[in-house]
Amino acid sequence: MASLDEPKLISGNANMPLAKGIARRMSMYRGMNVGLVDARVERFNDQEVFVEVYENVRGEDMFIIQPTSNPANDNLMELLIMSDALRRSSAARITAVIPYFGYARQDRRTKARTPITAKLVANMIAEAGIERVLTMDLHAAQIQGFFDMPVDNLYASPIFALDILEQFKGNSSDLMIISPDVGGVARARELAKRINAPLAIVDKRREKPGEIAEMTVIGDVTGKKCIIVDDICDTAGTLCKAAEVLMEHGAIEVHSYITHGVLSGPAVERVTKSVMKSLVITDSIQATEFVSNADNIRILPTAPMFAQAILNIWNGTSVSSLFETDTLGPIYEGIL
């Protein structure tokens, strides 16, 4: 029987570049080659998912790297079926590395006769044999409680802080962090504290979903370089409107740092035509060609953080240590 001498990585089709990046970083950290387990994740003609693992995984500590981004249903089914294949192949432990956890926005009943899909997905993940989840910037922190298993929720704010301090080196006195809504104040406050910057809020009122009736700025942004921080950017309508409102209230520049660049529909076109000087996202979701070619969109790597988190989980050391700049700084040295 194999021992848990090394963590083993396997990936679906959702974000293969990130999976390979994590394997490369782990190779650097371990001083030995770490590759992805040889497997195929394909479709039958009727689009059923088929998984076959070519390597022996009996007794191994397996990490499935699979964000549940667009197409969310296909990628979720890949994750569940890969887990079932590994469980039936006698893997010792299965951890799901889900850089972007889809369905997280459906975390409560906002109206009568609506689902709590985040809880449903959590139940499906547990039923598939997954014993631990590693993710980044859940839409709502309480989603961790939907799982009856350990959930490690990494934060992008330490990476953002390192990048902001590098990009605005020697010129950070006029920075101001902006929360695009009242619900995101805790996230914005965390980043503001890391870079020692003041905080303001863009308060929006919706008449109905997808439409913004009014936006007001709480705080004085006159003469400030504003940095909007949020977890998800989908169609970018709210983000671009918030940037316009900030400029109307006297901001001299507007930048945005968003963890998960969903960027669906007209999002990329809106961002490129907006008053924002830059939109910075992570690679938790694989970037489309349009995103990669956009002049004012920049992508930060998460592979160094995820690679270290996987190693920490495997060897039983602290994952929360990665929230500290002193720990994360050396990992990202020469990258940002």
Short mmCIF file of C-alpha atoms in Angstrom, two decimals:
data_model
loop_
_atom_site.label_atom_id
_atom_site.label_comp_id
_atom_site.label_asym_id
_atom_site.label_seq_id
_atom_site.Cartn_x
_atom_site.Cartn_y
_atom_site.Cartn_z
CA MET A 1 0.00 0.00 0.00
CA ALA A 2 1.32 3.45 -0.93
CA SER A 3 2.10 5.84 1.90
CA LEU A 4 1.27 9.52 2.05
CA ASP A 5 4.86 10.42 1.17
CA GLU A 6 3.85 12.99 -1.44
CA PRO A 7 0.63 14.81 -2.31
CA LYS A 8 -0.78 13.87 -5.70
CA LEU A 9 -2.47 16.40 -7.99
CA ILE A 10 -5.15 15.74 -10.58
CA SER A 11 -7.08 18.26 -12.66
CA GLY A 12 -10.24 18.51 -14.69
CA ASN A 13 -10.68 20.74 -17.73
CA ALA A 14 -11.85 23.89 -15.93
CA ASN A 15 -8.46 25.58 -15.48
CA MET A 16 -5.59 23.41 -16.67
CA PRO A 17 -3.07 26.32 -16.82
CA LEU A 18 -3.59 27.00 -13.11
CA ALA A 19 -3.28 23.30 -12.26
CA LYS A 20 0.00 23.05 -14.16
CA GLY A 21 1.18 26.25 -12.48
CA ILE A 22 0.46 24.79 -9.04
CA ALA A 23 2.39 21.64 -9.97
CA ARG A 24 5.38 23.73 -11.13
CA ARG A 25 5.40 25.78 -7.91
CA MET A 26 5.18 22.63 -5.78
CA SER A 27 8.13 21.24 -7.75
CA MET A 28 10.11 24.34 -6.80
CA TYR A 29 9.11 24.10 -3.14
CA ARG A 30 9.79 20.36 -2.87
CA GLY A 31 12.96 20.30 -4.96
CA MET A 32 11.58 17.42 -6.99
CA ASN A 33 9.27 17.01 -9.95
CA VAL A 34 5.57 17.21 -9.08
CA GLY A 35 3.27 16.52 -12.00
CA LEU A 36 -0.42 15.99 -12.56
CA VAL A 37 -1.71 12.43 -12.30
CA ASP A 38 -2.23 11.02 -15.78
CA ALA A 39 -5.96 10.87 -16.44
CA ARG A 40 -8.53 11.70 -19.06
CA VAL A 41 -11.69 13.68 -18.45
CA GLU A 42 -13.80 13.56 -21.57
CA ARG A 43 -17.38 13.60 -22.87
CA PHE A 44 -19.48 10.93 -24.50
CA ASN A 45 -21.44 12.03 -27.58
CA ASP A 46 -24.42 12.93 -25.39
CA GLN A 47 -22.10 15.10 -23.22
CA GLU A 48 -21.96 12.71 -20.26
CA VAL A 49 -18.68 13.12 -18.39
CA PHE A 50 -16.26 10.19 -18.46
CA VAL A 51 -13.18 9.95 -16.23
CA GLU A 52 -10.36 7.42 -16.33
CA VAL A 53 -7.29 7.60 -14.06
CA TYR A 54 -4.25 5.86 -15.57
CA GLU A 55 -2.03 5.84 -12.47
CA ASN A 56 -2.28 3.87 -9.25
CA VAL A 57 -3.72 6.12 -6.52
CA ARG A 58 -4.32 3.51 -3.81
CA GLY A 59 -3.51 5.01 -0.42
CA GLU A 60 -2.55 8.39 -1.90
CA ASP A 61 -3.38 11.89 -0.64
CA MET A 62 -5.21 13.29 -3.66
CA PHE A 63 -5.90 16.94 -4.52
CA ILE A 64 -8.42 17.63 -7.30
CA ILE A 65 -7.86 21.08 -8.85
CA GLN A 66 -11.15 22.17 -10.41
CA PRO A 67 -12.89 25.56 -10.17
CA THR A 68 -16.62 25.38 -10.88
CA SER A 69 -16.62 28.32 -13.28
CA ASN A 70 -18.38 28.60 -16.64
CA PRO A 71 -19.70 26.13 -17.73
CA ALA A 72 -20.50 25.69 -14.04
CA ASN A 73 -22.60 22.53 -14.33
CA ASP A 74 -20.08 20.69 -16.52
CA ASN A 75 -17.16 21.61 -14.29
CA LEU A 76 -19.05 20.67 -11.14
CA MET A 77 -19.91 17.25 -12.59
CA GLU A 78 -16.26 16.73 -13.56
CA LEU A 79 -15.26 17.42 -9.96
CA LEU A 80 -17.84 15.01 -8.54
CA ILE A 81 -17.06 12.23 -11.01
CA MET A 82 -13.29 12.58 -10.55
CA SER A 83 -13.82 12.27 -6.81
CA ASP A 84 -15.94 9.16 -7.28
CA ALA A 85 -13.27 7.61 -9.51
CA LEU A 86 -10.57 8.28 -6.91
CA ARG A 87 -12.69 7.04 -4.01
CA ARG A 88 -13.44 3.79 -5.84
CA SER A 89 -9.70 3.50 -6.57
CA SER A 90 -8.95 3.51 -2.80
CA ALA A 91 -7.36 6.96 -2.49
CA ALA A 92 -6.57 7.60 1.17
CA ARG A 93 -7.91 11.17 1.24
CA ILE A 94 -9.49 13.43 -1.36
CA THR A 95 -9.24 17.22 -1.13
CA ALA A 96 -11.08 19.44 -3.61
CA VAL A 97 -9.10 22.53 -4.58
CA ILE A 98 -11.83 24.85 -5.89
CA PRO A 99 -10.22 28.25 -6.63
CA TYR A 100 -13.63 29.63 -7.67
CA PHE A 101 -16.63 28.09 -5.91
CA GLY A 102 -19.62 28.43 -8.23
CA TYR A 103 -23.19 28.77 -6.95
CA ALA A 104 -21.82 30.70 -3.95
CA ARG A 105 -24.08 33.66 -4.72
CA GLN A 106 -27.13 31.51 -3.93
CA ASP A 107 -26.27 31.28 -0.24
CA ARG A 108 -29.65 32.23 1.28
CA ARG A 109 -33.33 32.53 0.42
CA THR A 110 -33.87 36.11 -0.70
CA LYS A 111 -37.43 35.42 -1.85
CA ALA A 112 -40.10 32.80 -1.33
CA ARG A 113 -39.70 29.48 -3.18
CA THR A 114 -36.02 29.93 -4.06
CA PRO A 115 -33.18 27.44 -3.42
CA ILE A 116 -30.04 27.64 -1.32
CA THR A 117 -27.89 26.13 -4.03
CA ALA A 118 -24.57 26.65 -2.23
CA LYS A 119 -25.76 24.21 0.45
CA LEU A 120 -26.97 21.74 -2.18
CA VAL A 121 -23.57 21.80 -3.88
CA ALA A 122 -21.84 21.34 -0.51
CA ASN A 123 -23.96 18.23 0.09
CA MET A 124 -23.10 16.86 -3.36
CA ILE A 125 -19.39 17.40 -2.76
CA ALA A 126 -19.53 15.52 0.54
CA GLU A 127 -21.55 12.68 -1.01
CA ALA A 128 -18.94 12.28 -3.76
CA GLY A 129 -16.32 11.32 -1.16
CA ILE A 130 -14.44 14.60 -0.85
CA GLU A 131 -13.12 15.06 2.69
CA ARG A 132 -11.72 18.59 2.59
CA VAL A 133 -12.17 21.75 0.50
CA LEU A 134 -9.58 24.40 -0.31
CA THR A 135 -11.00 27.51 -1.97
CA MET A 136 -10.44 31.25 -2.29
CA ASP A 137 -12.62 34.24 -1.36
CA LEU A 138 -15.99 32.60 -0.90
CA HIS A 139 -18.77 35.01 -1.75
CA ALA A 140 -19.97 34.72 1.85
CA ALA A 141 -17.75 33.40 4.64
CA GLN A 142 -20.66 31.55 6.25
CA ILE A 143 -20.72 29.12 3.31
CA GLN A 144 -17.93 27.31 5.16
CA GLY A 145 -20.63 26.24 7.61
CA PHE A 146 -22.57 24.52 4.82
CA PHE A 147 -19.89 21.82 4.78
CA ASP A 148 -19.56 19.10 7.43
CA MET A 149 -15.85 18.88 6.67
CA PRO A 150 -12.81 21.16 6.98
CA VAL A 151 -12.92 24.13 4.58
CA ASP A 152 -9.84 26.33 4.08
CA ASN A 153 -10.86 29.67 2.58
CA LEU A 154 -7.81 31.53 1.28
CA TYR A 155 -7.92 35.29 0.76
CA ALA A 156 -6.71 37.24 -2.25
CA SER A 157 -6.23 40.44 -0.21
CA PRO A 158 -2.63 39.57 0.83
CA ILE A 159 -1.72 39.13 -2.84
CA PHE A 160 -3.54 42.34 -3.74
CA ALA A 161 -1.74 44.23 -0.97
CA LEU A 162 1.65 43.07 -2.23
CA ASP A 163 0.77 44.10 -5.78
CA ILE A 164 -0.66 47.49 -4.77
CA LEU A 165 2.42 48.35 -2.72
CA GLU A 166 4.59 47.40 -5.70
CA GLN A 167 2.51 49.21 -8.35
CA PHE A 168 2.15 52.41 -6.29
CA LYS A 169 5.60 52.28 -4.70
CA GLY A 170 6.58 55.69 -3.35
CA ASN A 171 3.20 57.12 -4.29
CA SER A 172 0.75 55.43 -1.93
CA SER A 173 -0.17 58.35 0.34
CA ASP A 174 -3.22 59.29 -1.77
CA LEU A 175 -4.63 55.76 -2.12
CA MET A 176 -8.15 55.00 -0.89
CA ILE A 177 -9.82 51.58 -0.77
CA ILE A 178 -13.44 51.46 -1.95
CA SER A 179 -16.09 48.91 -1.10
CA PRO A 180 -18.60 48.73 -3.98
CA ASP A 181 -21.43 47.95 -1.56
CA VAL A 182 -22.16 47.79 2.15
CA GLY A 183 -21.88 43.99 2.15
CA GLY A 184 -18.25 44.11 1.05
CA VAL A 185 -17.02 46.49 3.76
CA ALA A 186 -15.26 43.76 5.77
CA ARG A 187 -13.27 42.67 2.70
CA ALA A 188 -12.35 46.24 1.80
CA ARG A 189 -11.42 47.08 5.38
CA GLU A 190 -9.05 44.10 5.48
CA LEU A 191 -7.17 45.34 2.40
CA ALA A 192 -7.18 48.95 3.62
CA LYS A 193 -5.59 47.83 6.88
CA ARG A 194 -2.88 45.93 5.03
CA ILE A 195 -1.76 48.94 3.00
CA ASN A 196 -2.58 51.56 5.67
CA ALA A 197 -5.12 53.40 3.50
CA PRO A 198 -8.50 55.02 4.30
CA LEU A 199 -11.81 53.43 3.35
CA ALA A 200 -14.90 54.67 1.52
CA ILE A 201 -18.11 52.98 0.40
CA VAL A 202 -20.21 53.19 -2.73
CA ASP A 203 -23.79 52.61 -1.59
CA LYS A 204 -26.13 51.33 -4.29
CA ARG A 205 -29.86 50.81 -4.27
CA ARG A 206 -31.49 48.35 -6.64
CA GLU A 207 -35.07 48.57 -7.86
CA LYS A 208 -34.79 45.05 -9.26
CA PRO A 209 -31.95 42.54 -9.93
CA GLY A 210 -29.53 43.69 -12.61
CA GLU A 211 -30.57 47.35 -12.39
CA ILE A 212 -29.04 50.04 -10.18
CA ALA A 213 -31.36 52.88 -9.33
CA GLU A 214 -28.96 55.10 -7.41
CA MET A 215 -25.35 55.24 -6.24
CA THR A 216 -23.90 57.46 -3.54
CA VAL A 217 -20.38 57.71 -2.13
CA ILE A 218 -19.91 57.52 1.63
CA GLY A 219 -16.59 59.25 2.28
CA ASP A 220 -14.50 61.97 0.65
CA VAL A 221 -12.64 60.68 -2.42
CA THR A 222 -11.53 64.08 -3.71
CA GLY A 223 -7.98 63.92 -5.05
CA LYS A 224 -7.68 60.20 -4.27
CA LYS A 225 -6.53 57.24 -6.31
CA CYS A 226 -9.42 54.90 -5.63
CA ILE A 227 -9.06 51.13 -5.56
CA ILE A 228 -12.33 49.19 -5.70
CA VAL A 229 -12.05 45.74 -4.14
CA ASP A 230 -14.62 42.92 -4.50
CA ASP A 231 -14.80 39.15 -4.82
CA ILE A 232 -16.66 38.70 -8.12
CA CYS A 233 -16.97 40.72 -11.32
CA ASP A 234 -19.63 39.21 -13.59
CA THR A 235 -21.06 41.58 -16.22
CA ALA A 236 -19.05 44.55 -14.83
CA GLY A 237 -22.04 46.89 -15.00
CA THR A 238 -21.97 47.78 -11.31
CA LEU A 239 -18.17 48.06 -11.30
CA CYS A 240 -18.01 50.46 -14.24
CA LYS A 241 -20.86 52.57 -12.87
CA ALA A 242 -19.13 52.78 -9.49
CA ALA A 243 -15.95 53.98 -11.21
CA GLU A 244 -17.91 56.73 -12.98
CA VAL A 245 -19.53 57.85 -9.73
CA LEU A 246 -16.14 58.00 -7.98
CA MET A 247 -14.69 60.15 -10.78
CA GLU A 248 -17.72 62.45 -10.57
CA HIS A 249 -17.02 62.85 -6.84
CA GLY A 250 -13.45 64.01 -7.43
CA ALA A 251 -11.30 60.89 -7.64
CA ILE A 252 -8.24 61.33 -9.87
CA GLU A 253 -7.89 57.64 -10.79
CA VAL A 254 -9.92 54.48 -10.33
CA HIS A 255 -8.46 50.98 -10.25
CA SER A 256 -10.20 47.72 -9.35
CA TYR A 257 -8.95 44.54 -7.70
CA ILE A 258 -11.40 41.65 -8.09
CA THR A 259 -10.66 38.07 -7.03
CA HIS A 260 -12.81 36.14 -9.51
CA GLY A 261 -13.04 37.56 -13.01
CA VAL A 262 -16.21 35.86 -14.26
CA LEU A 263 -16.46 38.61 -16.91
CA SER A 264 -19.46 37.26 -18.80
CA GLY A 265 -21.42 38.84 -21.63
CA PRO A 266 -20.39 42.45 -22.36
CA ALA A 267 -18.06 42.68 -19.35
CA VAL A 268 -14.72 42.95 -21.18
CA GLU A 269 -16.03 45.59 -23.59
CA ARG A 270 -17.46 47.58 -20.69
CA VAL A 271 -14.17 47.46 -18.79
CA THR A 272 -12.05 48.50 -21.78
CA LYS A 273 -14.35 51.47 -22.47
CA SER A 274 -14.75 52.49 -18.81
CA VAL A 275 -13.00 55.26 -16.89
CA MET A 276 -11.07 52.66 -14.89
CA LYS A 277 -7.34 52.76 -15.49
CA SER A 278 -6.96 49.08 -14.63
CA LEU A 279 -8.85 45.98 -13.55
CA VAL A 280 -6.74 43.40 -11.73
CA ILE A 281 -8.10 39.87 -11.34
CA THR A 282 -6.63 36.53 -10.30
CA ASP A 283 -6.32 33.40 -12.42
CA SER A 284 -8.84 31.47 -10.28
CA ILE A 285 -10.93 31.35 -13.47
CA GLN A 286 -9.15 30.62 -16.73
CA ALA A 287 -9.01 33.84 -18.75
CA THR A 288 -10.60 33.94 -22.18
CA GLU A 289 -8.71 35.32 -25.16
CA PHE A 290 -10.66 38.59 -24.90
CA VAL A 291 -9.67 39.00 -21.25
CA SER A 292 -6.01 38.21 -21.93
CA ASN A 293 -5.87 40.74 -24.79
CA ALA A 294 -7.65 43.58 -22.96
CA ASP A 295 -5.29 46.52 -22.45
CA ASN A 296 -6.51 47.51 -18.98
CA ILE A 297 -7.02 44.03 -17.48
CA ARG A 298 -4.16 42.41 -15.61
CA ILE A 299 -4.04 38.90 -14.10
CA LEU A 300 -2.29 37.97 -10.85
CA PRO A 301 -1.15 34.36 -10.30
CA THR A 302 -2.58 32.31 -7.44
CA ALA A 303 -0.50 29.18 -8.07
CA PRO A 304 2.20 30.11 -5.49
CA MET A 305 -0.39 30.49 -2.72
CA PHE A 306 -2.36 27.37 -3.64
CA ALA A 307 0.80 25.29 -3.96
CA GLN A 308 1.96 26.29 -0.49
CA ALA A 309 -1.54 25.76 0.95
CA ILE A 310 -1.66 22.23 -0.51
CA LEU A 311 1.72 21.43 1.02
CA ASN A 312 0.61 22.84 4.37
CA ILE A 313 -2.55 20.71 4.33
CA TRP A 314 -0.55 17.65 3.35
CA ASN A 315 2.07 18.03 6.09
CA GLY A 316 -0.36 19.25 8.75
CA THR A 317 0.90 22.81 9.18
CA SER A 318 -0.99 26.09 9.32
CA VAL A 319 -2.86 27.32 6.26
CA SER A 320 -3.80 30.61 7.94
CA SER A 321 -0.11 31.53 8.01
CA LEU A 322 -0.54 32.38 4.32
CA PHE A 323 -2.72 35.33 5.35
CA GLU A 324 0.38 37.10 6.70
CA THR A 325 2.53 39.31 4.50
CA ASP A 326 5.72 38.04 6.13
CA THR A 327 4.86 34.51 4.99
CA LEU A 328 3.40 35.33 1.58
CA GLY A 329 5.97 37.98 0.59
CA PRO A 330 8.86 35.54 0.00
CA ILE A 331 6.55 33.21 -1.95
CA TYR A 332 5.70 36.01 -4.41
CA GLU A 333 9.15 37.57 -4.52
CA GLY A 334 10.09 38.24 -8.15
CA ILE A 335 6.56 37.49 -9.41
CA LEU A 336 4.61 40.70 -8.71
#
